[in-house]
Amino acid sequence: GQIPTIMKVNSSNSLAAGGSAPTQAITGSVSEALRLGCSAIGFTIYPGSDAAFDMMGTFQDMAAEAKALGLAVVLWSYPRGGGLSKQGETALDIAAYAAHMAALLGAHIIKVKPPADALEQPEATSVYQATGLPRSTLAERVNHIM
């Protein structure tokens, strides 16, 4: 059988100067994905980055084009930048919000990093404590953000 191929249409640059807002450059297109026989396009956004809104807008445009042409859309939603700590990038409350943002943007498939048993936002901490949401195992945390 054939293995479905996803064309990643944006990419980061690990050689970029530090201190700039986390973002990605467009490195592919929907037309290229079709020409190559891909089944989907893939895109990464960084909720929390100063560039997040631009990334989301670009994703929306490319996703609409891909969907209109019958391609699936995969979205990697990786929080970083802004006021997030390194631990906060995978904190349960932040990972849940990243998944939520990806769903709102209309992704068919959503990829987030496995959520840690940590909370980043003080407001979220009180809510999670009050609800008693089970979160001690990875399975419980993944179940929560899905």
CSV table of C-alpha atoms in Angstrom, one decimal:
chain,number,residue,atom,x,y,z
A,1,GLY,CA,0.0,0.0,0.0
A,2,GLN,CA,0.9,3.6,-0.2
A,3,ILE,CA,1.9,5.7,2.8
A,4,PRO,CA,0.1,9.1,3.0
A,5,THR,CA,2.5,12.0,2.9
A,6,ILE,CA,2.2,15.3,4.7
A,7,MET,CA,4.0,18.3,3.3
A,8,LYS,CA,5.2,20.5,6.1
A,9,VAL,CA,4.7,24.0,4.7
A,10,ASN,CA,6.6,26.1,7.3
A,11,SER,CA,9.8,25.5,9.1
A,12,SER,CA,11.8,27.1,11.9
A,13,ASN,CA,15.4,28.3,11.7
A,14,SER,CA,17.6,27.1,14.5
A,15,LEU,CA,20.4,29.5,13.3
A,16,ALA,CA,18.2,32.6,13.9
A,17,ALA,CA,19.4,35.1,16.4
A,18,GLY,CA,18.1,34.5,19.9
A,19,GLY,CA,15.7,36.9,21.5
A,20,SER,CA,13.5,37.3,18.4
A,21,ALA,CA,9.9,36.2,18.6
A,22,PRO,CA,9.5,32.4,17.8
A,23,THR,CA,8.1,32.1,14.3
A,24,GLN,CA,8.4,30.0,11.2
A,25,ALA,CA,9.1,30.7,7.5
A,26,ILE,CA,6.8,29.5,4.8
A,27,THR,CA,8.7,26.8,2.9
A,28,GLY,CA,6.0,25.0,0.9
A,29,SER,CA,2.6,25.5,-0.7
A,30,VAL,CA,-0.7,23.8,-1.2
A,31,SER,CA,0.0,23.6,-4.9
A,32,GLU,CA,3.4,21.9,-4.2
A,33,ALA,CA,1.7,19.4,-1.9
A,34,LEU,CA,-0.8,18.5,-4.7
A,35,ARG,CA,1.9,18.3,-7.3
A,36,LEU,CA,3.8,15.8,-5.1
A,37,GLY,CA,0.7,13.7,-4.4
A,38,CYS,CA,0.5,14.6,-0.7
A,39,SER,CA,-2.6,13.8,1.4
A,40,ALA,CA,-2.2,16.7,3.7
A,41,ILE,CA,-0.3,19.9,4.6
A,42,GLY,CA,1.3,20.4,8.0
A,43,PHE,CA,1.9,23.7,9.8
A,44,THR,CA,3.3,24.8,13.1
A,45,ILE,CA,2.1,27.7,15.3
A,46,TYR,CA,3.6,29.0,18.5
A,47,PRO,CA,0.8,30.2,20.8
A,48,GLY,CA,2.4,32.7,23.2
A,49,SER,CA,4.8,34.1,20.6
A,50,ASP,CA,4.5,37.7,19.5
A,51,ALA,CA,4.2,36.3,16.0
A,52,ALA,CA,1.3,33.9,16.9
A,53,PHE,CA,-1.5,36.0,15.3
A,54,ASP,CA,0.4,36.2,12.0
A,55,MET,CA,1.1,32.5,12.1
A,56,MET,CA,-2.6,31.7,12.7
A,57,GLY,CA,-3.7,34.0,9.9
A,58,THR,CA,-1.3,32.4,7.5
A,59,PHE,CA,-2.4,29.0,8.6
A,60,GLN,CA,-6.1,29.9,8.1
A,61,ASP,CA,-5.4,31.0,4.5
A,62,MET,CA,-3.4,27.9,3.6
A,63,ALA,CA,-5.8,25.5,5.4
A,64,ALA,CA,-8.8,27.0,3.5
A,65,GLU,CA,-7.0,26.4,0.2
A,66,ALA,CA,-6.0,22.9,1.2
A,67,LYS,CA,-9.4,21.9,2.4
A,68,ALA,CA,-11.0,23.3,-0.8
A,69,LEU,CA,-8.8,21.0,-2.8
A,70,GLY,CA,-9.4,17.9,-0.7
A,71,LEU,CA,-6.3,17.9,1.5
A,72,ALA,CA,-6.3,17.2,5.2
A,73,VAL,CA,-4.7,19.8,7.5
A,74,VAL,CA,-2.3,19.0,10.3
A,75,LEU,CA,-1.4,21.6,12.9
A,76,TRP,CA,1.5,21.4,15.4
A,77,SER,CA,0.6,23.8,18.2
A,78,TYR,CA,3.7,24.4,20.4
A,79,PRO,CA,3.4,27.1,23.0
A,80,ARG,CA,6.5,29.3,23.4
A,81,GLY,CA,7.6,32.8,23.6
A,82,GLY,CA,5.9,35.6,25.5
A,83,GLY,CA,5.9,35.2,29.2
A,84,LEU,CA,6.0,31.4,29.2
A,85,SER,CA,8.7,29.6,31.2
A,86,LYS,CA,10.5,26.6,29.6
A,87,GLN,CA,8.5,24.3,32.0
A,88,GLY,CA,5.3,26.2,31.0
A,89,GLU,CA,5.6,25.2,27.4
A,90,THR,CA,4.4,21.8,28.3
A,91,ALA,CA,2.3,22.6,31.4
A,92,LEU,CA,-1.1,21.0,31.4
A,93,ASP,CA,-3.1,24.3,31.3
A,94,ILE,CA,-0.9,25.7,28.5
A,95,ALA,CA,-1.0,22.4,26.5
A,96,ALA,CA,-4.8,22.3,26.8
A,97,TYR,CA,-5.0,25.9,25.5
A,98,ALA,CA,-2.7,25.1,22.6
A,99,ALA,CA,-4.9,22.2,21.6
A,100,HIS,CA,-8.0,24.4,22.0
A,101,MET,CA,-6.5,27.1,19.7
A,102,ALA,CA,-5.6,24.4,17.1
A,103,ALA,CA,-9.2,23.1,17.2
A,104,LEU,CA,-10.6,26.6,16.8
A,105,LEU,CA,-8.4,27.1,13.7
A,106,GLY,CA,-10.0,24.0,12.1
A,107,ALA,CA,-7.2,21.5,12.0
A,108,HIS,CA,-8.1,17.9,11.1
A,109,ILE,CA,-5.2,16.5,13.1
A,110,ILE,CA,-3.7,18.4,16.1
A,111,LYS,CA,-0.2,17.7,17.5
A,112,VAL,CA,0.8,19.1,20.9
A,113,LYS,CA,3.7,18.1,23.2
A,114,PRO,CA,2.7,15.6,25.9
A,115,PRO,CA,1.3,17.7,28.8
A,116,ALA,CA,3.4,17.7,32.0
A,117,ASP,CA,1.9,17.5,35.5
A,118,ALA,CA,2.6,21.2,36.0
A,119,LEU,CA,0.5,24.3,35.8
A,120,GLU,CA,1.8,27.7,34.5
A,121,GLN,CA,-0.9,30.2,35.2
A,122,PRO,CA,-2.0,31.0,38.8
A,123,GLU,CA,-5.6,31.3,37.6
A,124,ALA,CA,-5.6,27.8,36.2
A,125,THR,CA,-4.0,26.4,39.3
A,126,SER,CA,-7.0,27.4,41.4
A,127,VAL,CA,-9.5,26.0,38.9
A,128,TYR,CA,-7.7,22.7,38.6
A,129,GLN,CA,-7.5,22.4,42.3
A,130,ALA,CA,-11.1,23.2,42.8
A,131,THR,CA,-12.3,20.7,40.2
A,132,GLY,CA,-10.0,17.8,41.3
A,133,LEU,CA,-9.4,16.9,37.7
A,134,PRO,CA,-7.3,13.7,37.7
A,135,ARG,CA,-3.9,14.6,36.2
A,136,SER,CA,-1.3,12.4,37.9
A,137,THR,CA,-0.7,10.2,34.9
A,138,LEU,CA,0.1,11.1,31.3
A,139,ALA,CA,-3.0,9.2,30.1
A,140,GLU,CA,-5.2,11.4,32.4
A,141,ARG,CA,-3.6,14.6,31.1
A,142,VAL,CA,-3.8,13.6,27.5
A,143,ASN,CA,-7.5,12.6,28.0
A,144,HIS,CA,-8.1,16.1,29.5
A,145,ILE,CA,-6.6,18.0,26.6
A,146,MET,CA,-8.3,16.0,23.8
